[in-house]
């Protein structure tokens, strides 16, 4: 019972601490800005504490993700084919998810890579069509439940 009470007191604190953390995710593209890079790694360094984080190597779609980041400003680098590239932009991490896509320079020995505007995909259910679908489905289900539950009632109870 004491353990249960302790867990009930501590769990909200752990959840609140995680709510303050950020996630950086996005894609790494090649020199054309369109072709995703396979086997690239995104590294970020917090500018005040110098703490460094890194992603797993990207897959065929070029996707990366770095989780459990404290809010702050981060310098970004990319490792690809044994070379390091600095990105000419700082990334601001806030609680929840941030999205950033990076493109390597035209020639792999040239200037640093750069940050490309990367739109996060809007959740379907937040769009007007999504709202209409949810409202329609809710109305249909409610109507179905009422029809199933609805019975003819006689005043005598027979």
PDB file of C-alpha atoms in Angstrom:
ATOM      1  CA  UNK A   1       0.000   0.000   0.000  1.00  0.00           C
ATOM      2  CA  UNK A   2       2.874   2.375   0.823  1.00  0.00           C
ATOM      3  CA  UNK A   3       4.516   1.639  -2.542  1.00  0.00           C
ATOM      4  CA  UNK A   4       1.241   2.355  -4.330  1.00  0.00           C
ATOM      5  CA  UNK A   5       0.867   5.683  -2.501  1.00  0.00           C
ATOM      6  CA  UNK A   6       4.470   6.606  -3.340  1.00  0.00           C
ATOM      7  CA  UNK A   7       3.957   5.788  -7.031  1.00  0.00           C
ATOM      8  CA  UNK A   8       0.733   7.791  -7.125  1.00  0.00           C
ATOM      9  CA  UNK A   9       2.592  10.788  -5.688  1.00  0.00           C
ATOM     10  CA  UNK A  10       5.665  10.501  -7.945  1.00  0.00           C
ATOM     11  CA  UNK A  11       4.088   9.514 -11.297  1.00  0.00           C
ATOM     12  CA  UNK A  12       2.488  12.925 -11.989  1.00  0.00           C
ATOM     13  CA  UNK A  13       5.886  14.556 -11.420  1.00  0.00           C
ATOM     14  CA  UNK A  14       7.533  12.214 -13.928  1.00  0.00           C
ATOM     15  CA  UNK A  15       4.823  12.891 -16.491  1.00  0.00           C
ATOM     16  CA  UNK A  16       5.106  16.650 -15.924  1.00  0.00           C
ATOM     17  CA  UNK A  17       8.881  16.458 -16.400  1.00  0.00           C
ATOM     18  CA  UNK A  18       8.426  14.602 -19.698  1.00  0.00           C
ATOM     19  CA  UNK A  19       5.888  17.187 -20.884  1.00  0.00           C
ATOM     20  CA  UNK A  20       8.680  19.773 -20.687  1.00  0.00           C
ATOM     21  CA  UNK A  21      10.946  17.792 -23.046  1.00  0.00           C
ATOM     22  CA  UNK A  22      11.144  18.298 -26.787  1.00  0.00           C
ATOM     23  CA  UNK A  23      11.600  16.070 -29.811  1.00  0.00           C
ATOM     24  CA  UNK A  24      13.466  17.072 -32.956  1.00  0.00           C
ATOM     25  CA  UNK A  25      12.516  15.108 -36.023  1.00  0.00           C
ATOM     26  CA  UNK A  26      12.601  15.593 -39.749  1.00  0.00           C
ATOM     27  CA  UNK A  27      14.442  14.486 -42.855  1.00  0.00           C
ATOM     28  CA  UNK A  28      17.948  14.810 -44.293  1.00  0.00           C
ATOM     29  CA  UNK A  29      18.152  15.422 -48.047  1.00  0.00           C
ATOM     30  CA  UNK A  30      20.988  15.204 -50.548  1.00  0.00           C
ATOM     31  CA  UNK A  31      22.495  18.029 -52.564  1.00  0.00           C
ATOM     32  CA  UNK A  32      19.432  18.356 -54.815  1.00  0.00           C
ATOM     33  CA  UNK A  33      17.225  19.078 -51.799  1.00  0.00           C
ATOM     34  CA  UNK A  34      14.807  16.325 -52.843  1.00  0.00           C
ATOM     35  CA  UNK A  35      16.505  12.934 -52.560  1.00  0.00           C
ATOM     36  CA  UNK A  36      16.463  11.569 -48.972  1.00  0.00           C
ATOM     37  CA  UNK A  37      19.854  10.542 -47.586  1.00  0.00           C
ATOM     38  CA  UNK A  38      20.323   7.021 -46.258  1.00  0.00           C
ATOM     39  CA  UNK A  39      22.853   6.446 -43.415  1.00  0.00           C
ATOM     40  CA  UNK A  40      23.206  10.102 -42.386  1.00  0.00           C
ATOM     41  CA  UNK A  41      23.295  10.999 -38.695  1.00  0.00           C
ATOM     42  CA  UNK A  42      22.041  14.270 -37.186  1.00  0.00           C
ATOM     43  CA  UNK A  43      23.998  15.604 -34.194  1.00  0.00           C
ATOM     44  CA  UNK A  44      22.888  18.550 -32.085  1.00  0.00           C
ATOM     45  CA  UNK A  45      24.678  20.465 -29.323  1.00  0.00           C
ATOM     46  CA  UNK A  46      22.954  22.702 -26.794  1.00  0.00           C
ATOM     47  CA  UNK A  47      24.629  26.091 -27.040  1.00  0.00           C
ATOM     48  CA  UNK A  48      24.837  26.896 -23.314  1.00  0.00           C
ATOM     49  CA  UNK A  49      25.564  23.508 -21.732  1.00  0.00           C
ATOM     50  CA  UNK A  50      27.457  21.987 -24.693  1.00  0.00           C
ATOM     51  CA  UNK A  51      25.513  18.745 -24.147  1.00  0.00           C
ATOM     52  CA  UNK A  52      25.414  16.684 -27.356  1.00  0.00           C
ATOM     53  CA  UNK A  53      22.696  14.382 -28.708  1.00  0.00           C
ATOM     54  CA  UNK A  54      22.601  12.307 -31.870  1.00  0.00           C
ATOM     55  CA  UNK A  55      20.023  10.500 -33.948  1.00  0.00           C
ATOM     56  CA  UNK A  56      20.188   6.956 -35.226  1.00  0.00           C
ATOM     57  CA  UNK A  57      21.351   6.664 -38.835  1.00  0.00           C
ATOM     58  CA  UNK A  58      18.656   7.638 -41.300  1.00  0.00           C
ATOM     59  CA  UNK A  59      16.893   4.965 -43.332  1.00  0.00           C
ATOM     60  CA  UNK A  60      15.985   5.128 -47.025  1.00  0.00           C
ATOM     61  CA  UNK A  61      13.445   7.900 -46.428  1.00  0.00           C
ATOM     62  CA  UNK A  62      16.059  10.122 -44.715  1.00  0.00           C
ATOM     63  CA  UNK A  63      14.032  10.379 -41.490  1.00  0.00           C
ATOM     64  CA  UNK A  64      15.697  11.111 -38.154  1.00  0.00           C
ATOM     65  CA  UNK A  65      14.437  11.668 -34.607  1.00  0.00           C
ATOM     66  CA  UNK A  66      16.116  12.855 -31.410  1.00  0.00           C
ATOM     67  CA  UNK A  67      13.983  12.627 -28.269  1.00  0.00           C
ATOM     68  CA  UNK A  68      14.076  13.844 -24.655  1.00  0.00           C
ATOM     69  CA  UNK A  69      15.606  17.242 -25.393  1.00  0.00           C
ATOM     70  CA  UNK A  70      15.535  20.055 -22.877  1.00  0.00           C
ATOM     71  CA  UNK A  71      14.157  23.320 -24.255  1.00  0.00           C
ATOM     72  CA  UNK A  72      16.904  25.554 -25.611  1.00  0.00           C
ATOM     73  CA  UNK A  73      18.952  26.555 -28.635  1.00  0.00           C
ATOM     74  CA  UNK A  74      20.925  23.876 -30.458  1.00  0.00           C
ATOM     75  CA  UNK A  75      23.671  23.905 -33.088  1.00  0.00           C
ATOM     76  CA  UNK A  76      23.205  21.194 -35.714  1.00  0.00           C
ATOM     77  CA  UNK A  77      25.627  19.005 -37.606  1.00  0.00           C
ATOM     78  CA  UNK A  78      25.257  16.104 -40.005  1.00  0.00           C
ATOM     79  CA  UNK A  79      27.600  13.144 -40.413  1.00  0.00           C
ATOM     80  CA  UNK A  80      27.489  11.469 -43.802  1.00  0.00           C
ATOM     81  CA  UNK A  81      29.992   9.146 -45.481  1.00  0.00           C
ATOM     82  CA  UNK A  82      32.639   9.844 -42.843  1.00  0.00           C
ATOM     83  CA  UNK A  83      32.405  13.632 -43.181  1.00  0.00           C
ATOM     84  CA  UNK A  84      30.966  16.225 -40.812  1.00  0.00           C
ATOM     85  CA  UNK A  85      28.784  19.104 -41.989  1.00  0.00           C
ATOM     86  CA  UNK A  86      27.678  22.061 -39.891  1.00  0.00           C
ATOM     87  CA  UNK A  87      24.256  23.508 -40.534  1.00  0.00           C
ATOM     88  CA  UNK A  88      24.143  27.306 -40.957  1.00  0.00           C
ATOM     89  CA  UNK A  89      21.216  27.697 -38.569  1.00  0.00           C
ATOM     90  CA  UNK A  90      20.411  27.186 -34.920  1.00  0.00           C
ATOM     91  CA  UNK A  91      17.354  25.170 -33.964  1.00  0.00           C
ATOM     92  CA  UNK A  92      15.112  26.282 -31.104  1.00  0.00           C
ATOM     93  CA  UNK A  93      13.669  23.333 -29.153  1.00  0.00           C
ATOM     94  CA  UNK A  94      10.451  23.821 -27.219  1.00  0.00           C
ATOM     95  CA  UNK A  95       8.360  21.279 -25.323  1.00  0.00           C
ATOM     96  CA  UNK A  96       6.616  18.754 -27.591  1.00  0.00           C
ATOM     97  CA  UNK A  97       7.700  18.213 -31.212  1.00  0.00           C
ATOM     98  CA  UNK A  98       9.788  20.404 -33.506  1.00  0.00           C
ATOM     99  CA  UNK A  99      10.437  19.491 -37.111  1.00  0.00           C
ATOM    100  CA  UNK A 100      13.488  20.426 -39.161  1.00  0.00           C
ATOM    101  CA  UNK A 101      14.791  19.145 -42.479  1.00  0.00           C
ATOM    102  CA  UNK A 102      18.383  19.543 -43.578  1.00  0.00           C
ATOM    103  CA  UNK A 103      20.060  19.513 -46.993  1.00  0.00           C
ATOM    104  CA  UNK A 104      23.725  18.836 -47.631  1.00  0.00           C
ATOM    105  CA  UNK A 105      25.724  21.278 -49.795  1.00  0.00           C
ATOM    106  CA  UNK A 106      25.934  20.866 -53.588  1.00  0.00           C
ATOM    107  CA  UNK A 107      29.461  19.481 -53.474  1.00  0.00           C
ATOM    108  CA  UNK A 108      30.249  17.370 -50.444  1.00  0.00           C
ATOM    109  CA  UNK A 109      33.456  19.364 -49.774  1.00  0.00           C
ATOM    110  CA  UNK A 110      31.756  22.765 -50.049  1.00  0.00           C
ATOM    111  CA  UNK A 111      30.078  25.084 -47.555  1.00  0.00           C
ATOM    112  CA  UNK A 112      28.075  23.834 -44.603  1.00  0.00           C
ATOM    113  CA  UNK A 113      24.658  22.332 -45.124  1.00  0.00           C
ATOM    114  CA  UNK A 114      21.616  24.429 -44.543  1.00  0.00           C
ATOM    115  CA  UNK A 115      18.267  24.258 -42.877  1.00  0.00           C
ATOM    116  CA  UNK A 116      15.318  23.746 -45.187  1.00  0.00           C
ATOM    117  CA  UNK A 117      11.828  24.768 -44.174  1.00  0.00           C
ATOM    118  CA  UNK A 118      10.058  21.573 -43.325  1.00  0.00           C
ATOM    119  CA  UNK A 119       6.329  21.606 -42.726  1.00  0.00           C
ATOM    120  CA  UNK A 120       4.989  19.089 -40.300  1.00  0.00           C
ATOM    121  CA  UNK A 121       2.111  17.104 -41.693  1.00  0.00           C
ATOM    122  CA  UNK A 122      -1.209  18.367 -40.410  1.00  0.00           C
ATOM    123  CA  UNK A 123      -3.218  15.727 -38.631  1.00  0.00           C
ATOM    124  CA  UNK A 124      -6.225  14.774 -40.777  1.00  0.00           C
ATOM    125  CA  UNK A 125      -8.669  15.027 -37.893  1.00  0.00           C
ATOM    126  CA  UNK A 126      -7.779  18.698 -37.261  1.00  0.00           C
ATOM    127  CA  UNK A 127      -8.738  19.717 -40.808  1.00  0.00           C
ATOM    128  CA  UNK A 128     -12.313  20.797 -41.636  1.00  0.00           C
ATOM    129  CA  UNK A 129     -12.879  17.564 -43.556  1.00  0.00           C
ATOM    130  CA  UNK A 130     -11.626  15.587 -40.557  1.00  0.00           C
ATOM    131  CA  UNK A 131     -13.981  17.459 -38.234  1.00  0.00           C
ATOM    132  CA  UNK A 132     -16.879  16.772 -40.612  1.00  0.00           C
ATOM    133  CA  UNK A 133     -15.985  13.080 -40.720  1.00  0.00           C
ATOM    134  CA  UNK A 134     -15.843  12.846 -36.924  1.00  0.00           C
ATOM    135  CA  UNK A 135     -19.146  14.735 -36.537  1.00  0.00           C
ATOM    136  CA  UNK A 136     -20.845  12.574 -39.175  1.00  0.00           C
ATOM    137  CA  UNK A 137     -19.562   9.339 -37.668  1.00  0.00           C
ATOM    138  CA  UNK A 138     -20.644  10.438 -34.192  1.00  0.00           C
ATOM    139  CA  UNK A 139     -24.129  11.336 -35.441  1.00  0.00           C
ATOM    140  CA  UNK A 140     -24.427   8.014 -37.288  1.00  0.00           C
ATOM    141  CA  UNK A 141     -23.326   5.973 -34.286  1.00  0.00           C
ATOM    142  CA  UNK A 142     -25.638   7.912 -31.955  1.00  0.00           C
ATOM    143  CA  UNK A 143     -28.586   7.383 -34.313  1.00  0.00           C
ATOM    144  CA  UNK A 144     -27.782   3.659 -34.523  1.00  0.00           C
ATOM    145  CA  UNK A 145     -27.621   3.304 -30.741  1.00  0.00           C
ATOM    146  CA  UNK A 146     -30.924   5.135 -30.282  1.00  0.00           C
ATOM    147  CA  UNK A 147     -32.627   2.921 -32.880  1.00  0.00           C
ATOM    148  CA  UNK A 148     -31.309  -0.285 -31.257  1.00  0.00           C
ATOM    149  CA  UNK A 149     -32.260   0.806 -27.736  1.00  0.00           C
ATOM    150  CA  UNK A 150     -35.598   2.294 -28.780  1.00  0.00           C
ATOM    151  CA  UNK A 151     -38.455  -0.128 -28.134  1.00  0.00           C
ATOM    152  CA  UNK A 152     -42.197   0.224 -28.192  1.00  0.00           C
ATOM    153  CA  UNK A 153     -43.403   0.723 -24.639  1.00  0.00           C
ATOM    154  CA  UNK A 154     -46.980  -0.005 -23.598  1.00  0.00           C
ATOM    155  CA  UNK A 155     -48.647   1.743 -20.665  1.00  0.00           C
ATOM    156  CA  UNK A 156     -49.538  -1.552 -19.013  1.00  0.00           C
ATOM    157  CA  UNK A 157     -45.975  -2.904 -19.170  1.00  0.00           C
ATOM    158  CA  UNK A 158     -47.049  -6.006 -21.126  1.00  0.00           C
TER     159      UNK A 158
END
